[in-house]
PDB file of C-alpha atoms and ligand atoms in Angstrom:
ATOM      1  CA  MET A1478     -21.657  49.140   5.462  1.00 78.00           C
ATOM      2  CA  GLU A1479     -21.178  50.717   8.878  1.00 85.00           C
ATOM      3  CA  ASN A1480     -18.042  49.785  10.801  1.00 94.00           C
ATOM      4  CA  CYS A1481     -16.408  48.118   7.802  1.00 98.00           C
ATOM      5  CA  ILE A1482     -12.828  49.363   7.625  1.00 98.00           C
ATOM      6  CA  PHE A1483     -12.602  48.808   3.875  1.00 98.00           C
ATOM      7  CA  CYS A1484     -15.842  50.761   3.264  1.00 98.00           C
ATOM      8  CA  LYS A1485     -14.304  53.543   5.363  1.00 98.00           C
ATOM      9  CA  ILE A1486     -11.118  53.392   3.271  1.00 98.00           C
ATOM     10  CA  ILE A1487     -13.207  53.700   0.066  1.00 98.00           C
ATOM     11  CA  LYS A1488     -14.953  56.777   1.517  1.00 97.00           C
ATOM     12  CA  GLY A1489     -11.632  58.277   2.636  1.00 98.00           C
ATOM     13  CA  GLU A1490     -12.635  58.140   6.306  1.00 97.00           C
ATOM     14  CA  ILE A1491      -9.586  55.965   6.977  1.00 98.00           C
ATOM     15  CA  PRO A1492      -6.445  57.014   5.098  1.00 98.00           C
ATOM     16  CA  SER A1493      -4.835  54.586   2.683  1.00 98.00           C
ATOM     17  CA  LYS A1494      -2.191  54.573  -0.007  1.00 98.00           C
ATOM     18  CA  LYS A1495      -4.432  54.449  -3.067  1.00 98.00           C
ATOM     19  CA  GLU A1496      -3.106  52.723  -6.164  1.00 98.00           C
ATOM     20  CA  TYR A1497      -6.146  52.855  -8.442  1.00 98.00           C
ATOM     21  CA  GLU A1498      -9.831  53.724  -8.368  1.00 98.00           C
ATOM     22  CA  SER A1499     -12.776  53.427 -10.753  1.00 98.00           C
ATOM     23  CA  ASP A1500     -16.528  53.786 -10.284  1.00 98.00           C
ATOM     24  CA  SER A1501     -16.711  50.156  -9.130  1.00 98.00           C
ATOM     25  CA  ILE A1502     -13.393  49.173  -7.574  1.00 98.00           C
ATOM     26  CA  PHE A1503     -10.711  50.516  -5.248  1.00 98.00           C
ATOM     27  CA  VAL A1504      -7.093  49.378  -4.999  1.00 99.00           C
ATOM     28  CA  PHE A1505      -4.721  50.286  -2.168  1.00 99.00           C
ATOM     29  CA  HIS A1506      -1.521  49.110  -0.512  1.00 98.00           C
ATOM     30  CA  ASP A1507      -1.818  46.631   2.334  1.00 99.00           C
ATOM     31  CA  ILE A1508      -0.878  48.217   5.657  1.00 98.00           C
ATOM     32  CA  THR A1509       1.186  45.134   6.583  1.00 98.00           C
ATOM     33  CA  PRO A1510       2.795  44.108   3.312  1.00 98.00           C
ATOM     34  CA  GLN A1511       3.753  40.466   3.013  1.00 98.00           C
ATOM     35  CA  ALA A1512       5.830  41.050  -0.127  1.00 98.00           C
ATOM     36  CA  PRO A1513       7.538  44.046  -1.796  1.00 98.00           C
ATOM     37  CA  ILE A1514       4.308  44.564  -3.758  1.00 98.00           C
ATOM     38  CA  HIS A1515       1.134  43.884  -1.762  1.00 98.00           C
ATOM     39  CA  LEU A1516      -2.036  45.456  -3.075  1.00 99.00           C
ATOM     40  CA  LEU A1517      -5.652  44.896  -2.079  1.00 99.00           C
ATOM     41  CA  ILE A1518      -8.303  45.001  -4.798  1.00 99.00           C
ATOM     42  CA  ILE A1519     -11.850  45.512  -3.550  1.00 98.00           C
ATOM     43  CA  PRO A1520     -15.279  46.199  -5.026  1.00 98.00           C
ATOM     44  CA  LYS A1521     -16.872  49.429  -3.770  1.00 98.00           C
ATOM     45  CA  ILE A1522     -20.047  47.502  -3.052  1.00 98.00           C
ATOM     46  CA  HIS A1523     -19.793  45.794   0.309  1.00 98.00           C
ATOM     47  CA  ILE A1524     -20.015  42.041   0.088  1.00 98.00           C
ATOM     48  CA  THR A1525     -18.625  39.951   2.884  1.00 98.00           C
ATOM     49  CA  SER A1526     -16.659  37.216   1.197  1.00 98.00           C
ATOM     50  CA  MET A1527     -16.230  34.887  -1.750  1.00 98.00           C
ATOM     51  CA  ASN A1528     -19.395  33.155  -0.536  1.00 98.00           C
ATOM     52  CA  GLU A1529     -21.328  36.193  -1.820  1.00 98.00           C
ATOM     53  CA  ILE A1530     -19.466  36.737  -5.105  1.00 98.00           C
ATOM     54  CA  ASN A1531     -22.552  35.862  -7.137  1.00 97.00           C
ATOM     55  CA  SER A1532     -24.342  38.901  -5.757  1.00 97.00           C
ATOM     56  CA  LEU A1533     -21.739  41.146  -7.430  1.00 98.00           C
ATOM     57  CA  ASP A1534     -22.413  42.427 -10.937  1.00 98.00           C
ATOM     58  CA  PRO A1535     -20.379  40.184 -13.283  1.00 98.00           C
ATOM     59  CA  LYS A1536     -18.995  43.378 -14.867  1.00 98.00           C
ATOM     60  CA  VAL A1537     -17.358  44.231 -11.547  1.00 98.00           C
ATOM     61  CA  ILE A1538     -15.871  40.742 -11.213  1.00 98.00           C
ATOM     62  CA  HIS A1539     -14.571  41.092 -14.751  1.00 98.00           C
ATOM     63  CA  GLU A1540     -13.117  44.515 -14.002  1.00 98.00           C
ATOM     64  CA  ILE A1541     -11.301  43.218 -10.929  1.00 98.00           C
ATOM     65  CA  PHE A1542      -9.578  40.502 -12.949  1.00 98.00           C
ATOM     66  CA  GLN A1543      -8.907  42.819 -15.883  1.00 98.00           C
ATOM     67  CA  VAL A1544      -7.155  45.330 -13.674  1.00 98.00           C
ATOM     68  CA  ILE A1545      -4.899  42.804 -11.921  1.00 98.00           C
ATOM     69  CA  PRO A1546      -2.492  42.228 -14.848  1.00 98.00           C
ATOM     70  CA  LYS A1547      -2.426  45.979 -15.452  1.00 98.00           C
ATOM     71  CA  LEU A1548      -1.459  46.592 -11.825  1.00 98.00           C
ATOM     72  CA  ALA A1549       1.164  43.845 -12.085  1.00 98.00           C
ATOM     73  CA  GLU A1550       2.614  45.459 -15.198  1.00 98.00           C
ATOM     74  CA  LYS A1551       2.644  48.906 -13.587  1.00 98.00           C
ATOM     75  CA  ASN A1552       4.402  47.530 -10.523  1.00 98.00           C
ATOM     76  CA  GLY A1553       7.024  45.632 -12.538  1.00 98.00           C
ATOM     77  CA  ILE A1554       6.054  42.133 -11.453  1.00 98.00           C
ATOM     78  CA  SER A1555       4.467  40.784 -14.635  1.00 98.00           C
ATOM     79  CA  GLU A1556       7.524  39.047 -15.965  1.00 98.00           C
ATOM     80  CA  LYS A1557       8.683  37.253 -12.819  1.00 98.00           C
ATOM     81  CA  GLY A1558       5.147  36.584 -11.672  1.00 98.00           C
ATOM     82  CA  TYR A1559       2.917  37.144  -8.725  1.00 98.00           C
ATOM     83  CA  ARG A1560       0.100  35.640  -6.704  1.00 98.00           C
ATOM     84  CA  VAL A1561      -3.578  36.599  -6.385  1.00 98.00           C
ATOM     85  CA  VAL A1562      -5.124  35.456  -3.106  1.00 98.00           C
ATOM     86  CA  ASN A1563      -8.599  35.487  -1.662  1.00 98.00           C
ATOM     87  CA  ASN A1564      -8.986  34.403   1.939  1.00 98.00           C
ATOM     88  CA  CYS A1565     -12.538  33.314   2.754  1.00 98.00           C
ATOM     89  CA  GLY A1566     -13.835  32.832   6.272  1.00 98.00           C
ATOM     90  CA  SER A1567     -11.946  31.884   9.403  1.00 98.00           C
ATOM     91  CA  HIS A1568     -10.357  28.717   8.012  1.00 98.00           C
ATOM     92  CA  GLY A1569      -9.289  30.719   4.955  1.00 98.00           C
ATOM     93  CA  GLY A1570      -7.609  33.321   7.164  1.00 97.00           C
ATOM     94  CA  GLN A1571      -9.985  36.180   6.340  1.00 98.00           C
ATOM     95  CA  THR A1572      -9.679  39.006   8.869  1.00 98.00           C
ATOM     96  CA  VAL A1573     -11.630  41.787   7.114  1.00 98.00           C
ATOM     97  CA  SER A1574     -15.217  40.987   6.141  1.00 98.00           C
ATOM     98  CA  HIS A1575     -15.300  42.970   2.889  1.00 98.00           C
ATOM     99  CA  ILE A1576     -14.244  40.770  -0.006  1.00 98.00           C
ATOM    100  CA  HIS A1577     -10.735  41.540  -1.226  1.00 98.00           C
ATOM    101  CA  PHE A1578      -8.115  40.089  -3.502  1.00 98.00           C
ATOM    102  CA  HIS A1579      -4.471  40.312  -2.504  1.00 98.00           C
ATOM    103  CA  LEU A1580      -1.936  40.916  -5.276  1.00 98.00           C
ATOM    104  CA  LEU A1581       1.473  39.827  -4.008  1.00 98.00           C
ATOM    105  CA  GLY A1582       4.760  39.988  -5.853  1.00 98.00           C
ATOM    106  CA  GLY A1583       8.359  41.137  -5.918  1.00 98.00           C
ATOM    107  CA  ARG A1584       9.794  38.066  -4.225  1.00 98.00           C
ATOM    108  CA  HIS A1585       9.645  34.322  -4.678  1.00 97.00           C
ATOM    109  CA  LEU A1586       6.538  33.165  -2.829  1.00 97.00           C
ATOM    110  CA  GLN A1587       6.451  29.824  -1.081  1.00 96.00           C
ATOM    111  CA  TRP A1588       3.971  27.080  -1.814  1.00 97.00           C
ATOM    112  CA  PRO A1589       1.986  25.509  -0.200  1.00 95.00           C
ATOM    113  CA  PRO A1590       0.645  28.266   2.049  1.00 90.00           C
ATOM    114  CA  GLY A1591       0.493  27.575   5.767  1.00 84.00           C
TER     115      GLY A1591
HETATM  116  P1  5GP B1803      -7.331  39.079   5.050  1.00 72.94           P
HETATM  117  O1  5GP B1803      -6.515  38.566   6.202  1.00 72.94           O
HETATM  118  O2  5GP B1803      -8.751  39.378   5.482  1.00 72.94           O
HETATM  119  O3  5GP B1803      -7.266  38.227   3.816  1.00 72.94           O
HETATM  120  O4  5GP B1803      -6.665  40.425   4.613  1.00 72.94           O
HETATM  121  C1  5GP B1803      -6.925  41.643   5.217  1.00 72.94           C
HETATM  122  C2  5GP B1803      -5.746  42.528   4.907  1.00 72.94           C
HETATM  123  O5  5GP B1803      -6.106  43.849   5.184  1.00 72.94           O
HETATM  124  C3  5GP B1803      -4.506  42.207   5.734  1.00 72.94           C
HETATM  125  O6  5GP B1803      -3.437  41.864   4.876  1.00 72.94           O
HETATM  126  C4  5GP B1803      -4.258  43.497   6.507  1.00 72.94           C
HETATM  127  O7  5GP B1803      -2.885  43.811   6.622  1.00 72.94           O
HETATM  128  C5  5GP B1803      -4.991  44.534   5.680  1.00 72.94           C
HETATM  129  N1  5GP B1803      -5.508  45.649   6.461  1.00 72.94           N
HETATM  130  C6  5GP B1803      -6.232  45.575   7.614  1.00 72.94           C
HETATM  131  N2  5GP B1803      -6.555  46.815   8.039  1.00 72.94           N
HETATM  132  C7  5GP B1803      -6.040  47.669   7.116  1.00 72.94           C
HETATM  133  C8  5GP B1803      -6.053  49.096   7.008  1.00 72.94           C
HETATM  134  O8  5GP B1803      -6.604  49.830   7.835  1.00 72.94           O
HETATM  135  N3  5GP B1803      -5.414  49.635   5.935  1.00 72.94           N
HETATM  136  C9  5GP B1803      -4.803  48.853   4.978  1.00 72.94           C
HETATM  137  N4  5GP B1803      -4.199  49.483   3.966  1.00 72.94           N
HETATM  138  N5  5GP B1803      -4.780  47.510   5.064  1.00 72.94           N
HETATM  139  C10 5GP B1803      -5.393  46.933   6.112  1.00 72.94           C
HETATM  140 ZN1   ZN B1804     -17.222  47.072   3.450  1.00 72.94          ZN
END
C-alpha cells in the first residue's frame, strides 16, 4: 500500500528496530515506547484495521497470536505479565491505518485505559 508507513517499514524503506520477521508477519519496536517493552506486531499484508481482520488468512492471525507469548518470553515479561492492544479507528485511538497489535510490558500497566 502506497504511503503506508508500516508497509514502508516492512520493505525497509523506513528504518526500524526489527525484533522478528517471518514470511507473513513483521515485529518491530515502537518509536515512542509507552512501556519498557513496546513491540508492534503487524501482518505483511496491508489491511487497515480490526474491521478487516476477516480478510486476513486465518493462518496469519494464528501466527500473530502464536508469536506473542514467544516474544514475551524472549523479552522477559512472561512471568509478570503484559498487555496486547489493538486500537481500531478514531475512537479506538488508531493513528496508523495498517492493523497492528501492541505488546506492552515491563511495568505495571493501569486499567482502565483512558
Ligand atoms: P496506534 O496509535 O495506531 O495504535 O499505534 C501506532 C503506533 O505506531 C504508535 O505507538 C506510534 O508510536 C508507532 N509509530 C508511528 N510511526 C512509527 C514509525 O515510523 N516507526 C515506529 N517504529 N513506530 C511508529
Ligand atoms: Zn500498510
